[in-house]
mmCIF file of C-alpha atoms and ligand atoms in Angstrom:
data_model
loop_
_atom_site.group_PDB
_atom_site.id
_atom_site.type_symbol
_atom_site.label_atom_id
_atom_site.label_comp_id
_atom_site.label_asym_id
_atom_site.label_seq_id
_atom_site.Cartn_x
_atom_site.Cartn_y
_atom_site.Cartn_z
ATOM 1 C CA MET A 1 -76.543 -119.340 -21.368
ATOM 2 C CA GLY A 2 -74.431 -116.106 -21.105
ATOM 3 C CA LEU A 3 -71.249 -115.036 -22.799
ATOM 4 C CA LEU A 4 -68.005 -116.724 -21.747
ATOM 5 C CA GLN A 5 -67.290 -114.878 -18.511
ATOM 6 C CA SER A 6 -65.846 -117.645 -16.280
ATOM 7 C CA MET A 7 -64.467 -121.322 -17.038
ATOM 8 C CA GLU A 8 -68.073 -122.638 -15.772
ATOM 9 C CA ILE A 9 -69.628 -125.489 -17.761
ATOM 10 C CA ASP A 10 -73.476 -125.991 -17.821
ATOM 11 C CA VAL A 11 -74.332 -129.277 -17.178
ATOM 12 C CA GLN A 12 -77.781 -131.033 -17.815
ATOM 13 C CA LEU A 13 -77.760 -134.831 -17.405
ATOM 14 C CA ARG A 14 -80.344 -137.308 -18.810
ATOM 15 C CA ALA A 15 -82.576 -138.821 -16.255
ATOM 16 C CA GLU A 16 -81.975 -142.317 -17.572
ATOM 17 C CA ARG A 17 -78.595 -143.613 -18.891
ATOM 18 C CA LYS A 18 -78.650 -145.857 -22.044
ATOM 19 C CA GLU A 19 -77.556 -149.561 -21.709
ATOM 20 C CA LYS A 20 -73.987 -150.198 -22.333
ATOM 21 C CA LEU A 21 -73.023 -153.215 -24.332
ATOM 22 C CA PRO A 22 -69.420 -154.679 -25.049
ATOM 23 C CA ALA A 23 -68.071 -152.443 -27.665
ATOM 24 C CA ALA A 24 -67.083 -155.303 -29.971
ATOM 25 C CA GLN A 25 -70.792 -155.687 -30.911
ATOM 26 C CA PHE A 26 -70.608 -152.546 -33.003
ATOM 27 C CA GLY A 27 -68.685 -151.061 -35.888
ATOM 28 C CA PHE A 28 -66.472 -148.067 -35.245
ATOM 29 C CA GLY A 29 -68.652 -145.286 -34.271
ATOM 30 C CA GLU A 30 -71.953 -146.980 -34.485
ATOM 31 C CA LYS A 31 -72.699 -146.389 -30.857
ATOM 32 C CA VAL A 32 -72.696 -143.057 -29.131
ATOM 33 C CA SER A 33 -72.747 -142.194 -25.411
ATOM 34 C CA ASP A 34 -75.529 -140.386 -23.453
ATOM 35 C CA HIS A 35 -74.340 -137.003 -23.533
ATOM 36 C CA MET A 36 -72.457 -134.421 -25.768
ATOM 37 C CA LEU A 37 -70.635 -131.300 -25.287
ATOM 38 C CA VAL A 38 -71.679 -128.352 -27.309
ATOM 39 C CA MET A 39 -69.893 -124.720 -27.683
ATOM 40 C CA THR A 40 -71.517 -122.248 -29.773
ATOM 41 C CA TYR A 41 -69.757 -119.010 -31.290
ATOM 42 C CA ASP A 42 -71.271 -115.909 -32.397
ATOM 43 C CA ALA A 43 -68.791 -113.346 -33.985
ATOM 44 C CA ASP A 44 -71.316 -110.460 -33.504
ATOM 45 C CA ALA A 45 -72.369 -111.291 -29.830
ATOM 46 C CA GLY A 46 -68.645 -111.616 -28.290
ATOM 47 C CA GLY A 47 -67.329 -114.956 -29.406
ATOM 48 C CA TRP A 48 -67.654 -118.191 -27.596
ATOM 49 C CA ASN A 49 -70.561 -118.889 -25.149
ATOM 50 C CA ARG A 50 -70.386 -120.964 -22.122
ATOM 51 C CA PRO A 51 -69.839 -124.745 -22.865
ATOM 52 C CA GLU A 52 -72.745 -126.902 -22.254
ATOM 53 C CA ILE A 53 -72.789 -130.810 -21.608
ATOM 54 C CA LYS A 54 -76.203 -132.044 -22.420
ATOM 55 C CA PRO A 55 -77.905 -135.371 -23.649
ATOM 56 C CA TYR A 56 -76.954 -136.309 -27.197
ATOM 57 C CA GLN A 57 -79.277 -134.980 -29.605
ATOM 58 C CA SER A 58 -79.862 -133.767 -33.038
ATOM 59 C CA PHE A 59 -79.140 -130.205 -34.183
ATOM 60 C CA SER A 60 -81.715 -128.034 -35.872
ATOM 61 C CA LEU A 61 -79.986 -126.348 -38.994
ATOM 62 C CA GLU A 62 -81.654 -124.356 -41.574
ATOM 63 C CA PRO A 63 -81.101 -125.520 -45.378
ATOM 64 C CA ARG A 64 -78.931 -122.294 -45.721
ATOM 65 C CA ALA A 65 -76.546 -123.325 -43.059
ATOM 66 C CA LEU A 66 -72.973 -122.218 -44.444
ATOM 67 C CA VAL A 67 -71.474 -125.636 -43.740
ATOM 68 C CA LEU A 68 -73.837 -127.350 -45.949
ATOM 69 C CA HIS A 69 -73.036 -125.390 -48.946
ATOM 70 C CA TYR A 70 -69.264 -124.191 -48.682
ATOM 71 C CA GLY A 71 -67.705 -126.834 -46.399
ATOM 72 C CA GLN A 72 -66.725 -125.096 -43.222
ATOM 73 C CA SER A 73 -66.314 -128.317 -41.214
ATOM 74 C CA ILE A 74 -63.512 -129.581 -39.341
ATOM 75 C CA PHE A 75 -63.107 -132.480 -36.889
ATOM 76 C CA GLU A 76 -60.739 -134.454 -34.483
ATOM 77 C CA GLY A 77 -60.340 -137.793 -33.406
ATOM 78 C CA LEU A 78 -58.787 -138.951 -29.884
ATOM 79 C CA LYS A 79 -59.231 -142.004 -27.496
ATOM 80 C CA ALA A 80 -59.667 -142.510 -23.776
ATOM 81 C CA PHE A 81 -58.557 -145.926 -22.329
ATOM 82 C CA ARG A 82 -59.526 -147.771 -19.135
ATOM 83 C CA ARG A 83 -56.456 -148.897 -17.177
ATOM 84 C CA PRO A 84 -56.499 -152.138 -14.959
ATOM 85 C CA ASP A 85 -56.945 -150.071 -11.787
ATOM 86 C CA GLY A 86 -60.101 -148.274 -13.312
ATOM 87 C CA HIS A 87 -58.603 -145.041 -13.962
ATOM 88 C CA ILE A 88 -59.154 -143.306 -17.358
ATOM 89 C CA ALA A 89 -56.698 -141.575 -19.506
ATOM 90 C CA LEU A 90 -56.727 -139.751 -22.674
ATOM 91 C CA PHE A 91 -53.678 -139.888 -25.084
ATOM 92 C CA ARG A 92 -52.210 -136.533 -25.998
ATOM 93 C CA PRO A 93 -55.492 -134.677 -26.093
ATOM 94 C CA GLU A 94 -53.602 -131.247 -26.078
ATOM 95 C CA GLN A 95 -52.114 -132.087 -29.523
ATOM 96 C CA ASN A 96 -55.719 -132.578 -30.879
ATOM 97 C CA ILE A 97 -57.017 -129.458 -29.459
ATOM 98 C CA ARG A 98 -53.987 -127.584 -31.105
ATOM 99 C CA ARG A 99 -54.516 -129.440 -34.350
ATOM 100 C CA MET A 100 -58.264 -128.595 -34.304
ATOM 101 C CA ASN A 101 -57.162 -124.952 -34.007
ATOM 102 C CA ALA A 102 -54.810 -125.298 -36.851
ATOM 103 C CA SER A 103 -57.446 -126.724 -38.951
ATOM 104 C CA ALA A 104 -59.650 -123.778 -37.914
ATOM 105 C CA ARG A 105 -57.142 -121.091 -39.134
ATOM 106 C CA LYS A 106 -57.030 -122.922 -42.483
ATOM 107 C CA MET A 107 -60.795 -122.927 -42.946
ATOM 108 C CA ALA A 108 -61.436 -119.395 -41.806
ATOM 109 C CA MET A 109 -63.037 -120.496 -38.631
ATOM 110 C CA PRO A 110 -62.332 -119.210 -34.939
ATOM 111 C CA GLU A 111 -59.943 -120.797 -32.561
ATOM 112 C CA ILE A 112 -61.122 -122.432 -29.712
ATOM 113 C CA PRO A 113 -59.913 -121.229 -26.303
ATOM 114 C CA GLU A 114 -57.581 -124.236 -25.541
ATOM 115 C CA ALA A 115 -57.757 -124.472 -21.694
ATOM 116 C CA LEU A 116 -61.565 -124.135 -21.636
ATOM 117 C CA PHE A 117 -61.845 -126.618 -24.349
ATOM 118 C CA MET A 118 -59.694 -129.288 -22.596
ATOM 119 C CA ASP A 119 -61.677 -128.665 -19.258
ATOM 120 C CA ALA A 120 -65.090 -129.245 -20.811
ATOM 121 C CA LEU A 121 -63.672 -132.221 -22.824
ATOM 122 C CA LEU A 122 -62.192 -133.936 -19.800
ATOM 123 C CA LYS A 123 -65.503 -133.050 -18.003
ATOM 124 C CA LEU A 124 -67.622 -134.556 -20.527
ATOM 125 C CA VAL A 125 -65.302 -137.872 -20.522
ATOM 126 C CA ASP A 126 -65.556 -137.932 -16.724
ATOM 127 C CA ILE A 127 -69.336 -137.807 -16.810
ATOM 128 C CA GLU A 128 -69.395 -140.465 -19.386
ATOM 129 C CA ARG A 129 -66.576 -142.613 -17.687
ATOM 130 C CA ASP A 130 -68.824 -145.654 -17.637
ATOM 131 C CA TRP A 131 -68.774 -145.686 -21.363
ATOM 132 C CA VAL A 132 -64.944 -146.405 -21.600
ATOM 133 C CA PRO A 133 -64.734 -149.937 -22.399
ATOM 134 C CA ALA A 134 -62.878 -152.348 -20.314
ATOM 135 C CA GLU A 135 -62.358 -154.947 -23.192
ATOM 136 C CA ALA A 136 -58.735 -155.600 -24.519
ATOM 137 C CA GLY A 137 -57.989 -153.097 -27.324
ATOM 138 C CA ALA A 138 -61.382 -151.302 -26.926
ATOM 139 C CA SER A 139 -61.418 -147.603 -26.027
ATOM 140 C CA LEU A 140 -63.876 -144.573 -25.868
ATOM 141 C CA TYR A 141 -63.413 -142.485 -29.202
ATOM 142 C CA ILE A 142 -63.674 -138.853 -28.874
ATOM 143 C CA ARG A 143 -64.911 -137.016 -32.055
ATOM 144 C CA PRO A 144 -64.989 -133.257 -31.685
ATOM 145 C CA LEU A 145 -66.486 -131.426 -34.737
ATOM 146 C CA MET A 146 -67.061 -127.727 -35.457
ATOM 147 C CA PHE A 147 -69.072 -126.218 -38.341
ATOM 148 C CA GLY A 148 -70.400 -122.815 -39.522
ATOM 149 C CA SER A 149 -74.150 -122.574 -38.935
ATOM 150 C CA ASP A 150 -75.268 -119.097 -40.223
ATOM 151 C CA ALA A 151 -78.272 -119.266 -42.708
ATOM 152 C CA VAL A 152 -77.188 -117.052 -45.626
ATOM 153 C CA LEU A 153 -76.409 -118.169 -49.227
ATOM 154 C CA GLY A 154 -73.496 -115.636 -49.980
ATOM 155 C CA VAL A 155 -70.023 -117.359 -49.995
ATOM 156 C CA ARG A 156 -68.154 -116.234 -47.045
ATOM 157 C CA ALA A 157 -66.659 -117.402 -43.788
ATOM 158 C CA ALA A 158 -69.677 -118.114 -41.362
ATOM 159 C CA SER A 159 -69.951 -115.668 -38.311
ATOM 160 C CA ARG A 160 -71.865 -118.420 -36.112
ATOM 161 C CA TYR A 161 -70.155 -121.885 -35.415
ATOM 162 C CA ILE A 162 -71.285 -125.031 -33.432
ATOM 163 C CA LEU A 163 -68.530 -127.198 -31.771
ATOM 164 C CA CYS A 164 -69.670 -130.597 -30.266
ATOM 165 C CA VAL A 165 -67.852 -133.347 -28.884
ATOM 166 C CA MET A 166 -69.546 -136.771 -29.165
ATOM 167 C CA LEU A 167 -68.125 -140.064 -27.502
ATOM 168 C CA SER A 168 -68.311 -143.360 -28.962
ATOM 169 C CA PRO A 169 -67.468 -146.746 -27.568
ATOM 170 C CA VAL A 170 -65.149 -148.600 -30.083
ATOM 171 C CA PRO A 171 -63.458 -151.867 -30.708
ATOM 172 C CA PRO A 172 -59.757 -152.139 -31.978
ATOM 173 C CA TYR A 173 -59.576 -151.363 -35.742
ATOM 174 C CA PHE A 174 -56.531 -153.537 -35.834
ATOM 175 C CA VAL A 175 -55.171 -156.129 -33.278
ATOM 176 C CA PRO A 176 -51.794 -158.042 -33.677
ATOM 177 C CA GLY A 177 -52.311 -161.153 -35.740
ATOM 178 C CA GLY A 178 -55.037 -159.639 -37.657
ATOM 179 C CA LYS A 179 -55.321 -159.163 -41.415
ATOM 180 C CA PRO A 180 -52.529 -156.547 -42.621
ATOM 181 C CA PHE A 181 -53.424 -153.601 -44.788
ATOM 182 C CA LYS A 182 -53.520 -153.848 -48.749
ATOM 183 C CA LEU A 183 -52.921 -150.565 -50.454
ATOM 184 C CA LEU A 184 -53.347 -149.410 -54.000
ATOM 185 C CA ALA A 185 -51.206 -146.458 -55.271
ATOM 186 C CA ARG A 186 -52.920 -144.507 -58.499
ATOM 187 C CA GLU A 187 -51.546 -142.005 -60.628
ATOM 188 C CA ASP A 188 -54.768 -140.685 -61.776
ATOM 189 C CA CYS A 189 -56.211 -139.019 -58.616
ATOM 190 C CA ALA A 190 -55.084 -137.299 -55.616
ATOM 191 C CA ARG A 191 -56.349 -136.602 -52.179
ATOM 192 C CA THR A 192 -55.286 -133.131 -51.805
ATOM 193 C CA VAL A 193 -52.989 -130.554 -53.418
ATOM 194 C CA ALA A 194 -49.863 -128.475 -52.903
ATOM 195 C CA GLY A 195 -51.208 -125.376 -51.150
ATOM 196 C CA GLY A 196 -54.535 -127.000 -50.365
ATOM 197 C CA THR A 197 -56.129 -128.480 -47.167
ATOM 198 C CA GLY A 198 -54.268 -131.637 -46.807
ATOM 199 C CA ASP A 199 -52.978 -130.702 -43.273
ATOM 200 C CA ALA A 200 -56.221 -129.702 -41.851
ATOM 201 C CA LYS A 201 -58.845 -132.244 -40.604
ATOM 202 C CA THR A 202 -61.575 -130.987 -42.807
ATOM 203 C CA ALA A 203 -64.557 -132.709 -44.431
ATOM 204 C CA ALA A 204 -63.792 -132.235 -48.176
ATOM 205 C CA ASN A 205 -60.733 -134.147 -47.801
ATOM 206 C CA TYR A 206 -62.707 -137.266 -46.612
ATOM 207 C CA GLY A 207 -65.438 -136.901 -49.085
ATOM 208 C CA ARG A 208 -63.221 -136.533 -52.096
ATOM 209 C CA SER A 209 -61.566 -140.072 -51.351
ATOM 210 C CA LEU A 210 -64.484 -142.102 -51.251
ATOM 211 C CA VAL A 211 -65.136 -142.783 -55.010
ATOM 212 C CA PRO A 212 -61.369 -143.972 -55.322
ATOM 213 C CA LEU A 213 -61.377 -145.966 -51.978
ATOM 214 C CA ASP A 214 -64.581 -147.903 -53.275
ATOM 215 C CA ALA A 215 -62.776 -148.475 -56.640
ATOM 216 C CA ALA A 216 -59.656 -149.634 -54.610
ATOM 217 C CA ARG A 217 -61.880 -151.833 -52.314
ATOM 218 C CA ARG A 218 -63.503 -153.510 -55.449
ATOM 219 C CA GLU A 219 -59.923 -154.653 -56.547
ATOM 220 C CA GLY A 220 -59.308 -156.242 -53.214
ATOM 221 C CA TYR A 221 -57.381 -153.299 -51.604
ATOM 222 C CA ASP A 222 -57.983 -152.023 -48.136
ATOM 223 C CA ASN A 223 -57.299 -148.469 -48.821
ATOM 224 C CA LEU A 224 -55.530 -146.000 -51.063
ATOM 225 C CA LEU A 225 -51.872 -145.065 -50.963
ATOM 226 C CA TRP A 226 -52.145 -141.551 -51.923
ATOM 227 C CA LEU A 227 -49.493 -139.903 -54.125
ATOM 228 C CA ASP A 228 -48.548 -136.170 -54.501
ATOM 229 C CA SER A 229 -51.105 -134.332 -56.866
ATOM 230 C CA GLU A 230 -48.185 -132.992 -58.954
ATOM 231 C CA GLN A 231 -46.111 -135.719 -60.242
ATOM 232 C CA HIS A 232 -48.020 -138.589 -59.085
ATOM 233 C CA ARG A 233 -44.931 -139.887 -57.655
ATOM 234 C CA PHE A 234 -44.429 -139.025 -53.852
ATOM 235 C CA VAL A 235 -46.038 -141.221 -51.337
ATOM 236 C CA GLU A 236 -48.299 -139.182 -48.830
ATOM 237 C CA GLU A 237 -50.433 -141.120 -46.636
ATOM 238 C CA ALA A 238 -53.040 -143.939 -46.539
ATOM 239 C CA GLY A 239 -56.678 -143.663 -45.811
ATOM 240 C CA ILE A 240 -56.794 -142.344 -42.241
ATOM 241 C CA THR A 241 -53.399 -143.041 -41.592
ATOM 242 C CA ASN A 242 -49.616 -141.987 -41.835
ATOM 243 C CA VAL A 243 -47.121 -144.014 -43.672
ATOM 244 C CA PHE A 244 -43.798 -145.490 -42.419
ATOM 245 C CA VAL A 245 -41.104 -147.460 -44.669
ATOM 246 C CA GLN A 246 -38.616 -149.599 -42.758
ATOM 247 C CA TYR A 247 -35.267 -150.367 -44.541
ATOM 248 C CA ALA A 248 -32.312 -152.009 -42.931
ATOM 249 C CA ASP A 249 -30.738 -148.982 -41.481
ATOM 250 C CA ARG A 250 -33.551 -146.368 -41.340
ATOM 251 C CA VAL A 251 -37.138 -145.663 -41.267
ATOM 252 C CA VAL A 252 -38.500 -143.344 -43.674
ATOM 253 C CA THR A 253 -41.905 -141.290 -43.492
ATOM 254 C CA PRO A 254 -43.197 -138.517 -45.762
ATOM 255 C CA PRO A 255 -42.434 -135.156 -44.270
ATOM 256 C CA LEU A 256 -45.007 -132.582 -43.013
ATOM 257 C CA SER A 257 -45.200 -131.154 -46.360
ATOM 258 C CA GLY A 258 -48.422 -129.345 -45.741
ATOM 259 C CA ARG A 259 -50.345 -132.012 -48.040
ATOM 260 C CA ILE A 260 -50.626 -134.675 -45.276
ATOM 261 C CA LEU A 261 -52.016 -134.687 -41.912
ATOM 262 C CA PRO A 262 -49.458 -134.199 -38.975
ATOM 263 C CA GLY A 263 -50.464 -137.357 -37.280
ATOM 264 C CA ILE A 264 -50.300 -137.473 -33.678
ATOM 265 C CA THR A 265 -49.544 -141.123 -33.767
ATOM 266 C CA ARG A 266 -47.022 -140.173 -36.416
ATOM 267 C CA ASP A 267 -45.330 -138.113 -33.808
ATOM 268 C CA SER A 268 -45.342 -140.625 -31.298
ATOM 269 C CA VAL A 269 -44.131 -143.455 -33.278
ATOM 270 C CA ILE A 270 -41.182 -141.157 -34.689
ATOM 271 C CA ARG A 271 -40.338 -140.410 -30.940
ATOM 272 C CA LEU A 272 -40.563 -144.298 -29.812
ATOM 273 C CA LEU A 273 -38.215 -145.102 -32.904
ATOM 274 C CA ARG A 274 -35.611 -142.399 -32.000
ATOM 275 C CA ASP A 275 -35.730 -143.623 -28.349
ATOM 276 C CA GLU A 276 -34.768 -146.934 -29.450
ATOM 277 C CA GLY A 277 -31.736 -145.202 -31.233
ATOM 278 C CA ARG A 278 -33.085 -145.949 -34.698
ATOM 279 C CA THR A 279 -32.712 -143.360 -37.843
ATOM 280 C CA VAL A 280 -35.988 -141.903 -38.720
ATOM 281 C CA LEU A 281 -35.856 -139.695 -41.749
ATOM 282 C CA GLU A 282 -38.668 -137.490 -42.822
ATOM 283 C CA GLN A 283 -38.167 -137.685 -46.489
ATOM 284 C CA GLU A 284 -40.142 -137.788 -49.620
ATOM 285 C CA THR A 285 -40.432 -141.435 -51.137
ATOM 286 C CA ASP A 286 -40.815 -142.038 -54.771
ATOM 287 C CA ILE A 287 -43.371 -144.738 -55.331
ATOM 288 C CA GLY A 288 -41.331 -146.284 -58.241
ATOM 289 C CA ASP A 289 -38.371 -146.700 -56.095
ATOM 290 C CA LEU A 290 -40.688 -148.055 -53.172
ATOM 291 C CA VAL A 291 -41.926 -150.921 -55.234
ATOM 292 C CA ARG A 292 -38.679 -151.713 -56.713
ATOM 293 C CA ASP A 293 -37.126 -151.801 -53.245
ATOM 294 C CA ILE A 294 -40.140 -154.086 -52.210
ATOM 295 C CA ASP A 295 -39.473 -156.546 -54.922
ATOM 296 C CA ASP A 296 -35.571 -156.373 -54.455
ATOM 297 C CA GLY A 297 -36.373 -157.576 -50.840
ATOM 298 C CA ARG A 298 -34.706 -154.211 -49.491
ATOM 299 C CA VAL A 299 -37.797 -153.050 -47.493
ATOM 300 C CA HIS A 300 -38.274 -154.894 -44.299
ATOM 301 C CA GLU A 301 -41.830 -153.488 -43.466
ATOM 302 C CA ILE A 302 -44.227 -150.872 -44.237
ATOM 303 C CA PHE A 303 -46.724 -149.623 -41.740
ATOM 304 C CA LEU A 304 -49.378 -147.336 -40.867
ATOM 305 C CA THR A 305 -50.102 -145.252 -37.971
ATOM 306 C CA GLY A 306 -53.195 -143.471 -36.715
ATOM 307 C CA THR A 307 -55.535 -143.052 -33.852
ATOM 308 C CA ALA A 308 -57.910 -145.680 -34.903
ATOM 309 C CA THR A 309 -55.362 -148.215 -36.251
ATOM 310 C CA VAL A 310 -52.666 -147.533 -33.627
ATOM 311 C CA VAL A 311 -49.803 -149.131 -35.803
ATOM 312 C CA ALA A 312 -50.618 -151.916 -38.375
ATOM 313 C CA PRO A 313 -48.471 -153.663 -40.976
ATOM 314 C CA VAL A 314 -49.083 -153.418 -44.806
ATOM 315 C CA ASP A 315 -48.519 -156.692 -46.673
ATOM 316 C CA GLU A 316 -49.248 -155.419 -50.586
ATOM 317 C CA ILE A 317 -48.891 -152.291 -52.445
ATOM 318 C CA GLY A 318 -50.455 -152.337 -55.928
ATOM 319 C CA PHE A 319 -49.133 -149.716 -58.528
ATOM 320 C CA ARG A 320 -49.426 -149.863 -62.285
ATOM 321 C CA GLY A 321 -51.413 -153.186 -62.498
ATOM 322 C CA ARG A 322 -48.794 -155.054 -60.509
ATOM 323 C CA ARG A 323 -49.025 -156.400 -56.904
ATOM 324 C CA HIS A 324 -45.933 -155.953 -54.804
ATOM 325 C CA ALA A 325 -45.960 -158.175 -51.567
ATOM 326 C CA LEU A 326 -44.386 -157.722 -48.309
ATOM 327 C CA GLN A 327 -43.628 -160.565 -45.533
ATOM 328 C CA ILE A 328 -45.428 -159.886 -42.317
ATOM 329 C CA ARG A 329 -43.080 -160.633 -39.424
ATOM 330 C CA ASP A 330 -44.470 -161.605 -36.037
ATOM 331 C CA ASP A 331 -41.324 -159.970 -34.571
ATOM 332 C CA GLY A 332 -41.360 -156.837 -36.789
ATOM 333 C CA LEU A 333 -41.079 -153.254 -35.791
ATOM 334 C CA ALA A 334 -45.090 -152.585 -36.405
ATOM 335 C CA LEU A 335 -46.061 -155.080 -34.076
ATOM 336 C CA SER A 336 -43.462 -154.013 -31.381
ATOM 337 C CA LEU A 337 -44.498 -150.355 -32.039
ATOM 338 C CA TYR A 338 -48.177 -151.390 -31.528
ATOM 339 C CA ARG A 339 -47.324 -153.110 -28.133
ATOM 340 C CA GLN A 340 -45.489 -150.152 -26.970
ATOM 341 C CA LEU A 341 -47.932 -147.663 -27.705
ATOM 342 C CA THR A 342 -50.942 -149.512 -26.482
ATOM 343 C CA GLN A 343 -49.347 -150.462 -23.236
ATOM 344 C CA ILE A 344 -48.555 -146.599 -22.625
ATOM 345 C CA GLN A 345 -52.218 -145.946 -23.522
ATOM 346 C CA TYR A 346 -53.511 -148.703 -21.139
ATOM 347 C CA GLY A 347 -51.162 -147.694 -18.262
ATOM 348 C CA LEU A 348 -49.244 -151.022 -18.591
ATOM 349 C CA ALA A 349 -45.944 -149.299 -19.435
ATOM 350 C CA PRO A 350 -44.201 -146.126 -17.981
ATOM 351 C CA ASP A 351 -45.257 -142.916 -19.693
ATOM 352 C CA ARG A 352 -41.759 -141.444 -20.299
ATOM 353 C CA HIS A 353 -43.108 -138.722 -22.652
ATOM 354 C CA GLY A 354 -45.870 -137.518 -20.483
ATOM 355 C CA TRP A 355 -48.363 -138.300 -23.223
ATOM 356 C CA MET A 356 -51.341 -139.566 -21.108
ATOM 357 C CA ARG A 357 -53.870 -137.288 -19.396
ATOM 358 C CA ALA A 358 -55.590 -139.092 -16.539
ATOM 359 C CA LEU A 359 -59.067 -137.843 -15.244
HETATM 360 N N1 PMP B 1 -53.873 -138.929 -41.866
HETATM 361 C C1 PMP B 1 -55.403 -138.686 -42.190
HETATM 362 C C2 PMP B 1 -55.802 -138.443 -43.295
HETATM 363 C C3 PMP B 1 -56.069 -138.818 -40.973
HETATM 364 O O1 PMP B 1 -57.527 -138.744 -41.011
HETATM 365 C C4 PMP B 1 -55.788 -139.575 -39.703
HETATM 366 C C5 PMP B 1 -56.451 -139.787 -38.650
HETATM 367 N N2 PMP B 1 -56.554 -138.579 -37.702
HETATM 368 C C6 PMP B 1 -54.147 -139.597 -39.606
HETATM 369 C C7 PMP B 1 -53.434 -139.325 -40.911
HETATM 370 C C8 PMP B 1 -53.463 -140.016 -38.331
HETATM 371 O O2 PMP B 1 -53.534 -139.083 -37.521
HETATM 372 P P1 PMP B 1 -53.533 -139.361 -35.984
HETATM 373 O O3 PMP B 1 -52.214 -140.130 -35.624
HETATM 374 O O4 PMP B 1 -53.489 -138.073 -35.309
HETATM 375 O O5 PMP B 1 -54.853 -140.057 -35.521
#
């Protein structure tokens, strides 16, 4: 494997492919396809090396590998869909590549050449096209991951990195008519801090969420509704989703304050809402006001957006020991947005914004 001089990609295929079972038989990410994409970076040897597509396999890492100690690890999540005519298309992959580079900058990691990364990613999905499920609501989840791999104990940014992309056929996280989400807002913990890493898709943000998440689940909630770290007042995001609140005359979502992940589904939903002529405000929402508005019947809907979830309604917010319930509407905005977005993704509605990238 030489240094990156051309756009060539080395491809080494497995002799035999694994059996493909229906995505519904597995949990999210339990199953992985036959091949992965790997790109390595070495600051002392000219930067990025030529991408390789090879059989999915383990890495060998020294115990001193910097990522294991100091957390230089970033990832992404996007999906490929099979259309009725058999064609495969990815949803806004250039946005994920751009966000991965934003995460890289935040974590002192090298940026990935975008055109090369896109070519290699599309080539991997093309080689694995038989892994894109045909079942309704199922898709091929694409997980890029990058981490610092040098073996040294001093605290510093790594000079060597491994970028890999793995593929996993997944069932839908949420389907219309499925169980809505219950969220718990807590004032004694925060996902991230102002000036921190909330807007990066980096491992520690997720590691930190696990203890409060487990506690919320034991209380019957599906996830946390995170509040800001300073005043524990402003709604930020929920689990692996962004949050929207619908009132009679407007839809409100937290601003891109640097503390939340700039969701690609969030951006898409804002555009779909504005296409419909709705007012969308990117505005701080005070949790006290929100639960009061829920109890007063002023909140029409709360819904969550994300790659895995698409758009899913919330039917309860817990705050200060009280449960605030919301009515779920079959004709509500959440389900309408779910349908609009999935129809674009599966090629059943016109792609007016040019979001789909066909193979
Ligand atoms: N917030 C967090 C913390 C997430 O992990 C995700 C999932 N990537 C989202 C929001 C939603 O982002 P997207 O719509 O790009 O999937």
